[in-house]
């Protein structure tokens, strides 16, 4: 009740959102909600992984086949839990997606690329179990908020020409909210330095490899970006820069900006989630996905 009252107050204060890049044939809520079963606390990482990591699996009712989404929580790469993404995971699954809501290794104990490798392993897990789950292995996306959005976007733009690419981990769509798209914007930040474990001056190449904006190329998947215009934690310039880079590389992209909201209030409002699911319906459910030979099977991460 309190949450709904807060949301109503926020919407009255902030007014409307702007939405760029939405296709004219997009349909809002084109798939009705279905029942969802949830399997919690299973280990998705293989034996011998540096840290055993758990996830929750949301499976919609029906025989499928289903597109799938890897869900990634925020927390400055250092904390929070995947439970933060329970509500979004449920809503995405109700629209006919298998959702793997994952945990990942935290900085500063674990430095980049550990977090990216965990996301890649979650994608590999879904592809390895595609037959059992009736998942369409070439229709898998990532979704994250804040630090989780950074990892979702990074998994999307890491391609075969990039250092940390792993065969079998390409995804076909990305939804990213409140995204720090270039950690080089925050060279003196304690969280970004904790993520890399080294200063920018000591290893600028590593900072570039951890910055989705720097890795955008013409073979990347479509991306939905959402952001509050009053976000002073992760400035809205991040969303604008990523949207411009995607457009420059002819990647389908949408930019959804909510006027007057800051970092956490943007996370709790419903409209960007609804529009993000509509985006997935276009690029994971209806459209022919962008494929490469690397998406067809499993893969192995060297560490």
PDB file of N, CA and C in Angstrom, residues 1 10 30 56 62 67 70 81-82 102 104 110 132 160 173 179 184 199 252:
ATOM      1  N   UNK A   1       0.837  -1.201   0.000  1.00  0.00           N
ATOM      2  CA  UNK A   1       0.000   0.000   0.000  1.00  0.00           C
ATOM      3  C   UNK A   1       0.875   1.255   0.000  1.00  0.00           C
ATOM      4  N   UNK A  10       5.105  10.089  -6.837  1.00  0.00           N
ATOM      5  CA  UNK A  10       6.224  10.319  -7.744  1.00  0.00           C
ATOM      6  C   UNK A  10       5.740  10.672  -9.135  1.00  0.00           C
ATOM      7  N   UNK A  30       1.451  -7.272 -25.385  1.00  0.00           N
ATOM      8  CA  UNK A  30       0.888  -8.112 -26.440  1.00  0.00           C
ATOM      9  C   UNK A  30       0.690  -9.558 -25.998  1.00  0.00           C
ATOM     10  N   UNK A  56      17.869 -18.208  -8.889  1.00  0.00           N
ATOM     11  CA  UNK A  56      16.471 -18.632  -8.852  1.00  0.00           C
ATOM     12  C   UNK A  56      15.980 -18.709 -10.292  1.00  0.00           C
ATOM     13  N   UNK A  62       3.035 -23.505 -19.417  1.00  0.00           N
ATOM     14  CA  UNK A  62       2.932 -23.775 -20.840  1.00  0.00           C
ATOM     15  C   UNK A  62       4.080 -24.643 -21.326  1.00  0.00           C
ATOM     16  N   UNK A  67      11.579 -17.846 -24.885  1.00  0.00           N
ATOM     17  CA  UNK A  67      12.800 -17.051 -24.789  1.00  0.00           C
ATOM     18  C   UNK A  67      13.212 -16.966 -23.325  1.00  0.00           C
ATOM     19  N   UNK A  70      18.504 -13.492 -18.434  1.00  0.00           N
ATOM     20  CA  UNK A  70      19.372 -13.528 -17.257  1.00  0.00           C
ATOM     21  C   UNK A  70      19.190 -12.203 -16.521  1.00  0.00           C
ATOM     22  N   UNK A  81      21.508  -8.209  -3.029  1.00  0.00           N
ATOM     23  CA  UNK A  81      21.261  -9.614  -3.360  1.00  0.00           C
ATOM     24  C   UNK A  81      20.323  -9.703  -4.553  1.00  0.00           C
ATOM     25  N   UNK A  82      20.236 -10.898  -5.116  1.00  0.00           N
ATOM     26  CA  UNK A  82      19.355 -11.094  -6.267  1.00  0.00           C
ATOM     27  C   UNK A  82      17.887 -10.938  -5.900  1.00  0.00           C
ATOM     28  N   UNK A 102      20.230 -14.245 -11.012  1.00  0.00           N
ATOM     29  CA  UNK A 102      21.532 -14.765 -10.581  1.00  0.00           C
ATOM     30  C   UNK A 102      22.199 -13.923  -9.501  1.00  0.00           C
ATOM     31  N   UNK A 104      26.293 -13.057  -8.180  1.00  0.00           N
ATOM     32  CA  UNK A 104      27.619 -13.018  -8.797  1.00  0.00           C
ATOM     33  C   UNK A 104      28.658 -12.649  -7.743  1.00  0.00           C
ATOM     34  N   UNK A 110      36.651  -9.919  -5.343  1.00  0.00           N
ATOM     35  CA  UNK A 110      36.819 -10.416  -6.701  1.00  0.00           C
ATOM     36  C   UNK A 110      36.794  -9.233  -7.660  1.00  0.00           C
ATOM     37  N   UNK A 132      15.861 -29.145 -21.583  1.00  0.00           N
ATOM     38  CA  UNK A 132      15.060 -29.464 -20.394  1.00  0.00           C
ATOM     39  C   UNK A 132      14.028 -28.381 -20.092  1.00  0.00           C
ATOM     40  N   UNK A 160      33.260 -11.330 -30.249  1.00  0.00           N
ATOM     41  CA  UNK A 160      34.442 -12.172 -30.499  1.00  0.00           C
ATOM     42  C   UNK A 160      35.755 -11.418 -30.616  1.00  0.00           C
ATOM     43  N   UNK A 173      19.443  -9.650 -26.811  1.00  0.00           N
ATOM     44  CA  UNK A 173      18.792  -8.403 -26.395  1.00  0.00           C
ATOM     45  C   UNK A 173      19.280  -8.043 -25.000  1.00  0.00           C
ATOM     46  N   UNK A 179      22.318   2.742 -15.899  1.00  0.00           N
ATOM     47  CA  UNK A 179      23.543   2.026 -16.263  1.00  0.00           C
ATOM     48  C   UNK A 179      24.789   2.905 -16.241  1.00  0.00           C
ATOM     49  N   UNK A 184      35.169   4.680 -16.863  1.00  0.00           N
ATOM     50  CA  UNK A 184      36.200   5.721 -16.936  1.00  0.00           C
ATOM     51  C   UNK A 184      35.638   7.097 -16.603  1.00  0.00           C
ATOM     52  N   UNK A 199      44.158   1.209 -10.302  1.00  0.00           N
ATOM     53  CA  UNK A 199      43.772   2.544 -10.726  1.00  0.00           C
ATOM     54  C   UNK A 199      43.760   2.642 -12.253  1.00  0.00           C
ATOM     55  N   UNK A 252      19.658  -1.489 -33.149  1.00  0.00           N
ATOM     56  CA  UNK A 252      18.352  -1.055 -32.652  1.00  0.00           C
ATOM     57  C   UNK A 252      18.431  -0.733 -31.163  1.00  0.00           C
TER      58      UNK A 252
END
